[in-house]
Coordinates of N, CA, C and O and ligand atoms in Angstrom, one line a residue:
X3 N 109.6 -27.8 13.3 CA 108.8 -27.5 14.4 C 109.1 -26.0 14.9 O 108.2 -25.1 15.0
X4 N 110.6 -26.0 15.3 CA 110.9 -24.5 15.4 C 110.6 -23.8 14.4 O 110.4 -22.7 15.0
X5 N 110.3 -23.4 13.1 CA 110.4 -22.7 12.2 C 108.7 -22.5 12.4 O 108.2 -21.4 12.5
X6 N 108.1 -23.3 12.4 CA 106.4 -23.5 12.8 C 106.1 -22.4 13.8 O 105.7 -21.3 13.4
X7 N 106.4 -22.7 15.2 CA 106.3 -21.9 16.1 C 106.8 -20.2 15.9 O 106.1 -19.3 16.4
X8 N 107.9 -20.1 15.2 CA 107.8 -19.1 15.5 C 107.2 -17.9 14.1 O 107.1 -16.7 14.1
X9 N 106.8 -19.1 13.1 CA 106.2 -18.8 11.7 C 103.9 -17.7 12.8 O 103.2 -16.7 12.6
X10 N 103.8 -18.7 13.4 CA 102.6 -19.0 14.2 C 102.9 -17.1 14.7 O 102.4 -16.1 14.2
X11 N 103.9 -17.4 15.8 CA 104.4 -16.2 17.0 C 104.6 -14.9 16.0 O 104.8 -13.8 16.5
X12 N 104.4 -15.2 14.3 CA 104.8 -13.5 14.1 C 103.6 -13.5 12.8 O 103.8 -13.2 11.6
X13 N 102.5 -13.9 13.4 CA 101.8 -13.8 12.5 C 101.1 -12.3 12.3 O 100.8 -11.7 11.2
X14 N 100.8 -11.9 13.9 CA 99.7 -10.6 14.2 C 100.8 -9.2 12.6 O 100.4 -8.1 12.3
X15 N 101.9 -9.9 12.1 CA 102.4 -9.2 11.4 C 101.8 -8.9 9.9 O 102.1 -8.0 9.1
X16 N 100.9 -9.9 9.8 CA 100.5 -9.9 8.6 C 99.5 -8.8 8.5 O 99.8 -8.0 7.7
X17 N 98.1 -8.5 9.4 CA 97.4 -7.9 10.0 C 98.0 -6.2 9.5 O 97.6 -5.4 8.7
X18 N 99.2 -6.2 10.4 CA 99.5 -4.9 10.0 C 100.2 -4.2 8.9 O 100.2 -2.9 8.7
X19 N 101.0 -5.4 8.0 CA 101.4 -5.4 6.7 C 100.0 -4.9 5.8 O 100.0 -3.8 5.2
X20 N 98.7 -5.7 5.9 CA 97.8 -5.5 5.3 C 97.2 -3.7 5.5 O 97.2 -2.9 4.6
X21 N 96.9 -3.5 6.8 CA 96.8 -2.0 7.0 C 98.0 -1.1 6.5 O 97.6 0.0 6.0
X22 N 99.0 -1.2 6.6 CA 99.7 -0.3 6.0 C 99.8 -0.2 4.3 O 100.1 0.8 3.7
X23 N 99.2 -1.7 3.5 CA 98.8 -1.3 2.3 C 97.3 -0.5 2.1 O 97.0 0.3 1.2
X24 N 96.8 -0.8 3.1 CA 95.1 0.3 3.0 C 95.8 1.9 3.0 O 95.5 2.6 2.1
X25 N 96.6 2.3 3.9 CA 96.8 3.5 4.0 C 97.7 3.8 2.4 O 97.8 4.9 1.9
X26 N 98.5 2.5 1.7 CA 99.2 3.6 0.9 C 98.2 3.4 -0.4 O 98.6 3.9 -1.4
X27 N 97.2 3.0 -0.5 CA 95.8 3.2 -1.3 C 95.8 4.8 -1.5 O 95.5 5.3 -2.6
X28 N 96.1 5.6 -0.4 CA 96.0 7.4 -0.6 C 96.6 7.9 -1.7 O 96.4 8.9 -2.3
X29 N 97.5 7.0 -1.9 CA 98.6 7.9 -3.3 C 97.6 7.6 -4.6 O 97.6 8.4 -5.6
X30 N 96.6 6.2 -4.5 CA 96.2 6.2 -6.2 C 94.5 6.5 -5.8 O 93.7 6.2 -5.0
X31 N 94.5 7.7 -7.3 CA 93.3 7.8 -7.2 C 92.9 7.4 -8.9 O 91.9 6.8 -9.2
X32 N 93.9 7.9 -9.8 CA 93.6 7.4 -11.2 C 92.0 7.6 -11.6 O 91.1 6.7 -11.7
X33 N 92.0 9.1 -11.7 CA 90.7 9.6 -12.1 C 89.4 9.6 -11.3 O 88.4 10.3 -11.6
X34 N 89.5 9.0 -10.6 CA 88.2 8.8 -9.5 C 87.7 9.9 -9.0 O 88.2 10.8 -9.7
X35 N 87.1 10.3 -8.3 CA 86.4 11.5 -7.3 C 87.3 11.6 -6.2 O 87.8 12.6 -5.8
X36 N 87.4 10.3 -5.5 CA 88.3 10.3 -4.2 C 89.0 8.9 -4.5 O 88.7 7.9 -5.2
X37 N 90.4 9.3 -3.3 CA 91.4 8.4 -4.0 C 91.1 7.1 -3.0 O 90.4 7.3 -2.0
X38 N 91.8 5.6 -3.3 CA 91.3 4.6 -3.0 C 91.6 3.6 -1.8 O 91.3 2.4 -1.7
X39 N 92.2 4.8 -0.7 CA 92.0 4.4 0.5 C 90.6 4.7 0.7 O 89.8 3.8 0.8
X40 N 90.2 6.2 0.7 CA 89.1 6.5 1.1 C 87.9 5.9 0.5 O 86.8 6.0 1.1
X41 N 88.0 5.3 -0.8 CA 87.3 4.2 -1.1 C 86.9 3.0 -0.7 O 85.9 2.4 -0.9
X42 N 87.8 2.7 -0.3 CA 88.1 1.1 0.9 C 87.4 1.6 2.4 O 87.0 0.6 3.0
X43 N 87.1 2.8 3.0 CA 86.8 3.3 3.7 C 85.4 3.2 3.8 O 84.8 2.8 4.8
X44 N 85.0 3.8 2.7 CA 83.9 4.1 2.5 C 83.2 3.2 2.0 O 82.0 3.5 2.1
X45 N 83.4 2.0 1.4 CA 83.0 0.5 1.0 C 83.0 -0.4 2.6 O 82.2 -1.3 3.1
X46 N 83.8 0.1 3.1 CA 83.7 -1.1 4.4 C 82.7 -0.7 5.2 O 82.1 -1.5 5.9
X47 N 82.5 0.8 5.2 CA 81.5 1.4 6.0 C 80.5 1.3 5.9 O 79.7 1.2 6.9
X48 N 79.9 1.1 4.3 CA 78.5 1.1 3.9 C 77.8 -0.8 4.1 O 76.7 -1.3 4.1
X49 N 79.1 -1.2 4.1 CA 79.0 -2.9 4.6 C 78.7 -3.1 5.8 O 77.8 -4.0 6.1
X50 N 79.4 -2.3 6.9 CA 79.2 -2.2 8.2 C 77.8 -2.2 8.2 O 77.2 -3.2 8.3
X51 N 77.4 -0.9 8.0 CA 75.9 -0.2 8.4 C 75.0 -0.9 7.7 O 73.9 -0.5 7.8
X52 N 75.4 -2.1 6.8 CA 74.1 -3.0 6.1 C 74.1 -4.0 6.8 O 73.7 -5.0 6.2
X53 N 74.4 -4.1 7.7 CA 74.4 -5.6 9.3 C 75.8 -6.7 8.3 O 75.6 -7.9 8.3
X54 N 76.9 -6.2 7.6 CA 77.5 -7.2 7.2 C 78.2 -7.8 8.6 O 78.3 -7.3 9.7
X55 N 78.5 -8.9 8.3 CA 79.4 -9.9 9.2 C 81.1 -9.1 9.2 O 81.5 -8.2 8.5
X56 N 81.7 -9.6 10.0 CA 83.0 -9.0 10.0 C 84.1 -9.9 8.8 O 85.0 -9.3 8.3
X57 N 83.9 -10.9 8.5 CA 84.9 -10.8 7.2 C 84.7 -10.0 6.0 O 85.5 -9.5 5.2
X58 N 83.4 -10.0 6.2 CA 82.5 -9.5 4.5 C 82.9 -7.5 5.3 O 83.5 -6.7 4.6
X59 N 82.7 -7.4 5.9 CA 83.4 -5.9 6.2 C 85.2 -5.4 5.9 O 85.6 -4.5 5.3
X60 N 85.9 -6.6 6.7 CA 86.8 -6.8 6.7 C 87.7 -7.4 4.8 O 88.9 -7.2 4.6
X61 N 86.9 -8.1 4.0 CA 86.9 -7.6 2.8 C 86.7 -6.7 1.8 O 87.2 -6.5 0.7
X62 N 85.8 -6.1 2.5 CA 85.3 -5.1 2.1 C 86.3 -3.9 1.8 O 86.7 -3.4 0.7
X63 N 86.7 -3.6 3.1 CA 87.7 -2.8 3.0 C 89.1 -3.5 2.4 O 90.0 -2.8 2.3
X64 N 89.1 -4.7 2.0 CA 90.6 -4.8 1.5 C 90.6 -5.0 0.0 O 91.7 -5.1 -0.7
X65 N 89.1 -5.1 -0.4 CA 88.9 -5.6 -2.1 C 89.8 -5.2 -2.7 O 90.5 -6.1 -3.2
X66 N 90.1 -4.1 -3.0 CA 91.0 -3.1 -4.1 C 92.6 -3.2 -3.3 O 93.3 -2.4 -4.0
X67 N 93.2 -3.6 -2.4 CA 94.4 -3.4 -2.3 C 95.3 -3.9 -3.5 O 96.4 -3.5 -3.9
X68 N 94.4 -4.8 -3.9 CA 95.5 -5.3 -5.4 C 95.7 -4.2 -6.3 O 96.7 -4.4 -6.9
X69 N 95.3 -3.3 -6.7 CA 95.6 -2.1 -7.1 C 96.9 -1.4 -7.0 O 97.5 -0.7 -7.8
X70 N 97.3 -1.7 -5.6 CA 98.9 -1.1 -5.7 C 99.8 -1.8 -6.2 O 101.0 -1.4 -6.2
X71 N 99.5 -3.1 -6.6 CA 100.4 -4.0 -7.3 C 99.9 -3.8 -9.1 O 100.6 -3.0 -9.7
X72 N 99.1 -4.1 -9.6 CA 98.4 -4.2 -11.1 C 96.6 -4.1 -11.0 O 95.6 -4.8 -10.4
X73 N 96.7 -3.4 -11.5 CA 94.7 -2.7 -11.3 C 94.2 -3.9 -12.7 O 93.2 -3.4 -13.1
X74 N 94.4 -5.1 -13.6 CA 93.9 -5.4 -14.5 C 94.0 -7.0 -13.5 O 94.3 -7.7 -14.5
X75 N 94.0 -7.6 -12.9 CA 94.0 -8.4 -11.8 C 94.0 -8.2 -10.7 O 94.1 -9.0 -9.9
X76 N 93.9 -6.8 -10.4 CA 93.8 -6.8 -9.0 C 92.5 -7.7 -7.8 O 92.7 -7.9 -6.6
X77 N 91.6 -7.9 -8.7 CA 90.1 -8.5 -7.6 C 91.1 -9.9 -7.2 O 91.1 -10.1 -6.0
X78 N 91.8 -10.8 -8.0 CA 92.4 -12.3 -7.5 C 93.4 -11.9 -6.7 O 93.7 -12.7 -5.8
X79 N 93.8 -10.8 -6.7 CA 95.6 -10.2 -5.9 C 94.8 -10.3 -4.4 O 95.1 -11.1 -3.5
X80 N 93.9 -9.5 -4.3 CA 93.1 -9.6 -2.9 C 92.3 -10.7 -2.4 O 92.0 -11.2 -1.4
X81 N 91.9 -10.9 -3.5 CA 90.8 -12.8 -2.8 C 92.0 -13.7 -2.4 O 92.1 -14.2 -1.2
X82 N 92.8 -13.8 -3.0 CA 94.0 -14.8 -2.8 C 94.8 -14.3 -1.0 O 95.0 -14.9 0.0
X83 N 95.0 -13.0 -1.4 CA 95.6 -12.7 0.2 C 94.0 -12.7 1.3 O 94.3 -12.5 2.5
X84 N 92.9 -12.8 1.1 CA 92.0 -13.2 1.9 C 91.9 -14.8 1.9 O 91.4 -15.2 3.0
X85 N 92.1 -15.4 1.3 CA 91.3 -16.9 0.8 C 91.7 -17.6 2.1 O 90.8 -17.7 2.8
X86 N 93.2 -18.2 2.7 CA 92.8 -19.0 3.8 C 92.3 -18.3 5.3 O 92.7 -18.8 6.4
X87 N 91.4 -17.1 5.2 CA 91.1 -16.0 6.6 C 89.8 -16.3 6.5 O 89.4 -16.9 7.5
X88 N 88.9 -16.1 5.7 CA 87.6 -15.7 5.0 C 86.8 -17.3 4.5 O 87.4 -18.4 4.3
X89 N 85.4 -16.9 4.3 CA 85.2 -18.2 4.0 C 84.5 -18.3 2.6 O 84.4 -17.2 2.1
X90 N 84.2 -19.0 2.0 CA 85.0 -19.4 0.8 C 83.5 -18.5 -0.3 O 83.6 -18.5 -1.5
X91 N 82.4 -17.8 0.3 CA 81.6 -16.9 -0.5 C 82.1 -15.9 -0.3 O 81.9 -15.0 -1.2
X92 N 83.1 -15.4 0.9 CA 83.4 -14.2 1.0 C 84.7 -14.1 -0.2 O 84.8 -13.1 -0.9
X93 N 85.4 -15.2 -0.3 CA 87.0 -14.9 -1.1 C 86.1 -14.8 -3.2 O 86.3 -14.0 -4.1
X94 N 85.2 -15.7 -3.2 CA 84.2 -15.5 -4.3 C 83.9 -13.9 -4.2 O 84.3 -13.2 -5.1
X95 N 83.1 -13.5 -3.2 CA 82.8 -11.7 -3.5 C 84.1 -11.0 -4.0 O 83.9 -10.3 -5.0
X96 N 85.4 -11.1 -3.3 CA 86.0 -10.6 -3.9 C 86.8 -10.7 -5.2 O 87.1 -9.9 -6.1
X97 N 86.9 -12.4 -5.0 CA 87.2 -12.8 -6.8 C 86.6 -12.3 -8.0 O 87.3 -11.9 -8.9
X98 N 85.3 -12.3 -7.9 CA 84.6 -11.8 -9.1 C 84.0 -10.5 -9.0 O 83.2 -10.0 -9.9
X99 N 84.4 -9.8 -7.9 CA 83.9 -8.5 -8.1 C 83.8 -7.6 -9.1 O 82.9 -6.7 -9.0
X100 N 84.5 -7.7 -10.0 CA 84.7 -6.6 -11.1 C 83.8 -7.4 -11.8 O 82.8 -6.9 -12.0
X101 N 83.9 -9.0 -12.3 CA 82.2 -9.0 -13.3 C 81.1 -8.3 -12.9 O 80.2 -7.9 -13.7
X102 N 81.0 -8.3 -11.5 CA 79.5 -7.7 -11.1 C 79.9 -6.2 -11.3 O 78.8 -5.6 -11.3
X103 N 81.0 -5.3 -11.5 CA 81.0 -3.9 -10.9 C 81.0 -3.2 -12.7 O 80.8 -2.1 -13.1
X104 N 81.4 -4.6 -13.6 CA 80.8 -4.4 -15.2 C 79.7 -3.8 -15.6 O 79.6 -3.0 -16.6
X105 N 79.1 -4.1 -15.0 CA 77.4 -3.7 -15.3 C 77.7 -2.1 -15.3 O 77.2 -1.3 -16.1
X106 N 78.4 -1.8 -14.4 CA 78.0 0.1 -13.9 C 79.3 0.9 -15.4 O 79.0 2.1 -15.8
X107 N 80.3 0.3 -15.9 CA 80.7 1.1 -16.6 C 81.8 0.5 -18.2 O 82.7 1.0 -18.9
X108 N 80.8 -1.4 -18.3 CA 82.2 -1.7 -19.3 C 81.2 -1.5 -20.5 O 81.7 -2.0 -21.5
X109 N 80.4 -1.2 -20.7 CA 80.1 -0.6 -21.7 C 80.4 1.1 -22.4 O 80.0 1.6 -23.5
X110 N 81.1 1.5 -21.5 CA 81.8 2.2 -22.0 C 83.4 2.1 -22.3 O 84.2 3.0 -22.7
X111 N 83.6 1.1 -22.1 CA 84.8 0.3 -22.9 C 84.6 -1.0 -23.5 O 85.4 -2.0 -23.4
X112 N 83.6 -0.9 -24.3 CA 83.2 -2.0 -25.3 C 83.1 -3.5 -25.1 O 82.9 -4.5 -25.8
X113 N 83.2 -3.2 -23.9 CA 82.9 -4.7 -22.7 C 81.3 -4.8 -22.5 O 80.5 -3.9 -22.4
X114 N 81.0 -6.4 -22.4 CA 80.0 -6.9 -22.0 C 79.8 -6.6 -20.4 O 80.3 -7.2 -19.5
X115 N 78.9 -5.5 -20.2 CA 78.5 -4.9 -18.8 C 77.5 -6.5 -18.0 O 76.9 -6.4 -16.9
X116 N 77.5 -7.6 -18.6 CA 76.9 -8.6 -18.0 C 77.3 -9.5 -17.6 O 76.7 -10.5 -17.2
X117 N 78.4 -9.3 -17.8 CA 79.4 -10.1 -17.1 C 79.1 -11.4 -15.7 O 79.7 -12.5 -15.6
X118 N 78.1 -11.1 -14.8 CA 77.7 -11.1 -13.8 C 77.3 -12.3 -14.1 O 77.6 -13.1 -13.3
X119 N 76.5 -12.6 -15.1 CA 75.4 -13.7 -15.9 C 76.4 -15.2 -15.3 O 76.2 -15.9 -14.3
X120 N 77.4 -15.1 -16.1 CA 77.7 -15.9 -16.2 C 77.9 -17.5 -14.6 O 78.1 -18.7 -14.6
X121 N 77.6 -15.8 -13.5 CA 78.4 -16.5 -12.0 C 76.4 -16.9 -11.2 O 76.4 -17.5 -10.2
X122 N 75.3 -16.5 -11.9 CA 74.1 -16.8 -11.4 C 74.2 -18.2 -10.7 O 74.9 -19.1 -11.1
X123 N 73.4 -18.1 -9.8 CA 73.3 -19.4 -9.2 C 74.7 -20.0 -8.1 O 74.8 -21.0 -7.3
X124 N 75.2 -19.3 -8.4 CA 76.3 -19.8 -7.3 C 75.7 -19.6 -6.2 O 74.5 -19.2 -6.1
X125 N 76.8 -19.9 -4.9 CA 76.0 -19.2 -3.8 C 76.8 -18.6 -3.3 O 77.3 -19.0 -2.3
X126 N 77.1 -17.6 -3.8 CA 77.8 -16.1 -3.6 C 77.3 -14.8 -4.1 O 77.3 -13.6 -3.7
X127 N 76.7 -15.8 -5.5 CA 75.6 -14.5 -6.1 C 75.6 -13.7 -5.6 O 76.5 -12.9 -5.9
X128 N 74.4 -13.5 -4.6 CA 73.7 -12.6 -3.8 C 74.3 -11.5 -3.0 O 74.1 -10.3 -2.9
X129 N 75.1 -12.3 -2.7 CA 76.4 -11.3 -1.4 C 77.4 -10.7 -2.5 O 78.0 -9.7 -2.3
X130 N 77.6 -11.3 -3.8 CA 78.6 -10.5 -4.5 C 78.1 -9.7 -5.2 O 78.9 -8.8 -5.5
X131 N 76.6 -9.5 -6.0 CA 75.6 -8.5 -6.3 C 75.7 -7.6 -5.3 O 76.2 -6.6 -5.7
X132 N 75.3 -7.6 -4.2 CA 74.9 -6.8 -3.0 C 76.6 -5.8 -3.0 O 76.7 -4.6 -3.5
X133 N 77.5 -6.4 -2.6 CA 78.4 -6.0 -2.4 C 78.8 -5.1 -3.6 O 79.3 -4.0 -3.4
X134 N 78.7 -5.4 -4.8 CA 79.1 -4.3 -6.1 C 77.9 -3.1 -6.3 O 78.1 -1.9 -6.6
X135 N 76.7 -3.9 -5.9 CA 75.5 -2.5 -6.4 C 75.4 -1.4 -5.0 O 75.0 -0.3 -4.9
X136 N 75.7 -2.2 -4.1 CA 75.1 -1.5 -3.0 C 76.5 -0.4 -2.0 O 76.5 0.7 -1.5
X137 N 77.5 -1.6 -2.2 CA 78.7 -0.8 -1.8 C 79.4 -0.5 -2.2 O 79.8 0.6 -1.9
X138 N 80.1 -1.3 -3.2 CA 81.3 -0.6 -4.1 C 81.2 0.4 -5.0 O 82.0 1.3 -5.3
X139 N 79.9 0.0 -5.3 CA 79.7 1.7 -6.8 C 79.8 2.7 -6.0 O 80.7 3.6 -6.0
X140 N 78.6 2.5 -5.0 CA 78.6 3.9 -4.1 C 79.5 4.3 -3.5 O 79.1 5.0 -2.6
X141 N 80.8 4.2 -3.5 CA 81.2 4.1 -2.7 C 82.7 5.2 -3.2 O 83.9 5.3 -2.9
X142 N 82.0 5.9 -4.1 CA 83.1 7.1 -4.6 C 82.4 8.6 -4.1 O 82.9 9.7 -4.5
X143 N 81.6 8.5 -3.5 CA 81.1 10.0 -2.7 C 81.5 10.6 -2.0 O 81.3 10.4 -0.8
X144 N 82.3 11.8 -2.3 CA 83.7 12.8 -1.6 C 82.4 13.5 -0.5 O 82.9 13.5 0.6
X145 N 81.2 13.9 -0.4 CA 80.3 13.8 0.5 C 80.3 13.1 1.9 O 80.3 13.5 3.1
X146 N 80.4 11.7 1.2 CA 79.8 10.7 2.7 C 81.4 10.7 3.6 O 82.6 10.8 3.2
X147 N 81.1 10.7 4.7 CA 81.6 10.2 5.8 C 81.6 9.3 6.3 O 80.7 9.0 7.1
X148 N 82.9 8.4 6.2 CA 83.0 6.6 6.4 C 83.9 6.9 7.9 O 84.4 7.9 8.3
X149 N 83.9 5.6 8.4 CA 84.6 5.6 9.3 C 85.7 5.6 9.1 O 86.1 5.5 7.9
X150 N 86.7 5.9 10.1 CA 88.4 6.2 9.8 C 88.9 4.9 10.1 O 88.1 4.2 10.7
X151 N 90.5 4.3 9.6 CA 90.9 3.1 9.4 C 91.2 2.6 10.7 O 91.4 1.4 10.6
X152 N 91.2 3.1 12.1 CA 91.1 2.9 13.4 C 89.9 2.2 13.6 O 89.8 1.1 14.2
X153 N 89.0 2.7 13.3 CA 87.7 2.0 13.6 C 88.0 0.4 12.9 O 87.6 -0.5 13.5
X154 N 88.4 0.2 12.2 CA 88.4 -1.3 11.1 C 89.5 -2.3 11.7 O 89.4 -3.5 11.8
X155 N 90.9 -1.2 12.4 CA 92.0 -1.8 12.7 C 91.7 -3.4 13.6 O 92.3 -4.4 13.4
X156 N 90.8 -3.3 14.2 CA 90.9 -4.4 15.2 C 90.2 -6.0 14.6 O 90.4 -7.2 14.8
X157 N 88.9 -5.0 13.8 CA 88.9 -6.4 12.9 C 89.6 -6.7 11.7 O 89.3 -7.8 11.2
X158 N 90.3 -6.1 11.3 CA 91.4 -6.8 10.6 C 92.3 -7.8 11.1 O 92.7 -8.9 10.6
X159 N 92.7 -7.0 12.7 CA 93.7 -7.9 13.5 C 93.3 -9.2 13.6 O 94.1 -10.1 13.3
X160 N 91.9 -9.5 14.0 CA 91.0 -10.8 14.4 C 91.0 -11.7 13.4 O 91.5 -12.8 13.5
X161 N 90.5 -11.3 12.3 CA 90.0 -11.6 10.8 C 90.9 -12.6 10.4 O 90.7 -13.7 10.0
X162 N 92.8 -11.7 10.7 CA 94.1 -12.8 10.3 C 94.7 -13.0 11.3 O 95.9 -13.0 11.4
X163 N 94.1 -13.2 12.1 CA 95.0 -13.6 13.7 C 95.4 -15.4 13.1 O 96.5 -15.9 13.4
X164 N 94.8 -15.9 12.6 CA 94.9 -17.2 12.3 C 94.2 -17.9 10.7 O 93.1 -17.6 10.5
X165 N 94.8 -18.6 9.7 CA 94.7 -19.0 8.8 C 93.6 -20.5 9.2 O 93.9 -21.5 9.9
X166 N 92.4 -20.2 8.4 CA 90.9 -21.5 8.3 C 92.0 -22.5 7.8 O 92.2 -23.6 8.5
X167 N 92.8 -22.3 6.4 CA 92.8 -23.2 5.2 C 94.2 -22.9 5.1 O 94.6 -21.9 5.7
X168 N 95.4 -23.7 4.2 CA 96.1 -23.1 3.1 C 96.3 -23.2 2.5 O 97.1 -22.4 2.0
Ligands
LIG77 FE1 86.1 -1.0 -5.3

């Protein structure tokens, strides 16, 4: 019970563990235009401004943190550290994000760019199409101006203030 309580009492820690991996996203850019904080930035932003909900924002910006651990699994590294916060199409968007973000470039690595096919009909579809065509591709433009990670801080805090599931 003691171990419970004070497991509960240091949770808001997780919250900030999570933002301090968004900020060290700045060290990898691995060829991109702009490196992958400011991608996380600029993905959460363009979620924002499409009326998304606050987890689907709040994913938004965390999709790629798996990246600083292994970039060839990274979409499960992040659904997993969202899965008991988020509800269960949102931890799908980010699970399968890379079959949908196939389409835009695995045919230039001799990959089936349709990857996507296979998840039709689910009911995450829609939100996880939306989320790769609309925000994540675009979302390498040294141009746009996203909000700064201050603006996100608070719904992050909310988002894991407490665990749905475990
Ligand atoms: Fe991404």
């Amino acid at each position: 019970m003691h171990i419970a309580e004070v497991t509960v009492a240091a949770q808001p820690r997780v919250a900030e563990h999570l933002l301090n991996m968004v900020r060290g996203l700045s060290a990898i850019t691995d060829g991109f235009s702009i490196d992958q904080m400011a991608h996380a930035l600029q993905t959460a932003t363009r979620a924002e401004r499409a009326g998304a909900d606050e987890e689907v924002i709040v994913a938004s910006l965390l999709h790629d943190v798996g990246k600083l651990i292994s970039v060839p699994n990274h979409p499960k590294i992040a659904a997993e550290i969202l899965k008991p916060y988020v509800r269960h199409d949102v931890y799908c968007m980010v699970a399968y994000h890379q079959d949908f973000q196939g389409r835009w470039y695995y045919e230039h690595l001799g990959m089936d760019p349709n990857l996507r096919e296979q998840h039709r009909g689910q009911q995450w579809y829609e939100l996880t199409e939306q989320f790769a065509d609309e925000w994540d591709q675009k979302a390498f433009d040294p141009d746009f101006e996203p909000e700064n990670l201050e603006h996100f801080e608070p719904m992050v805090r909310r988002v894991f203030a407490h665990a749905k599931s475990i």
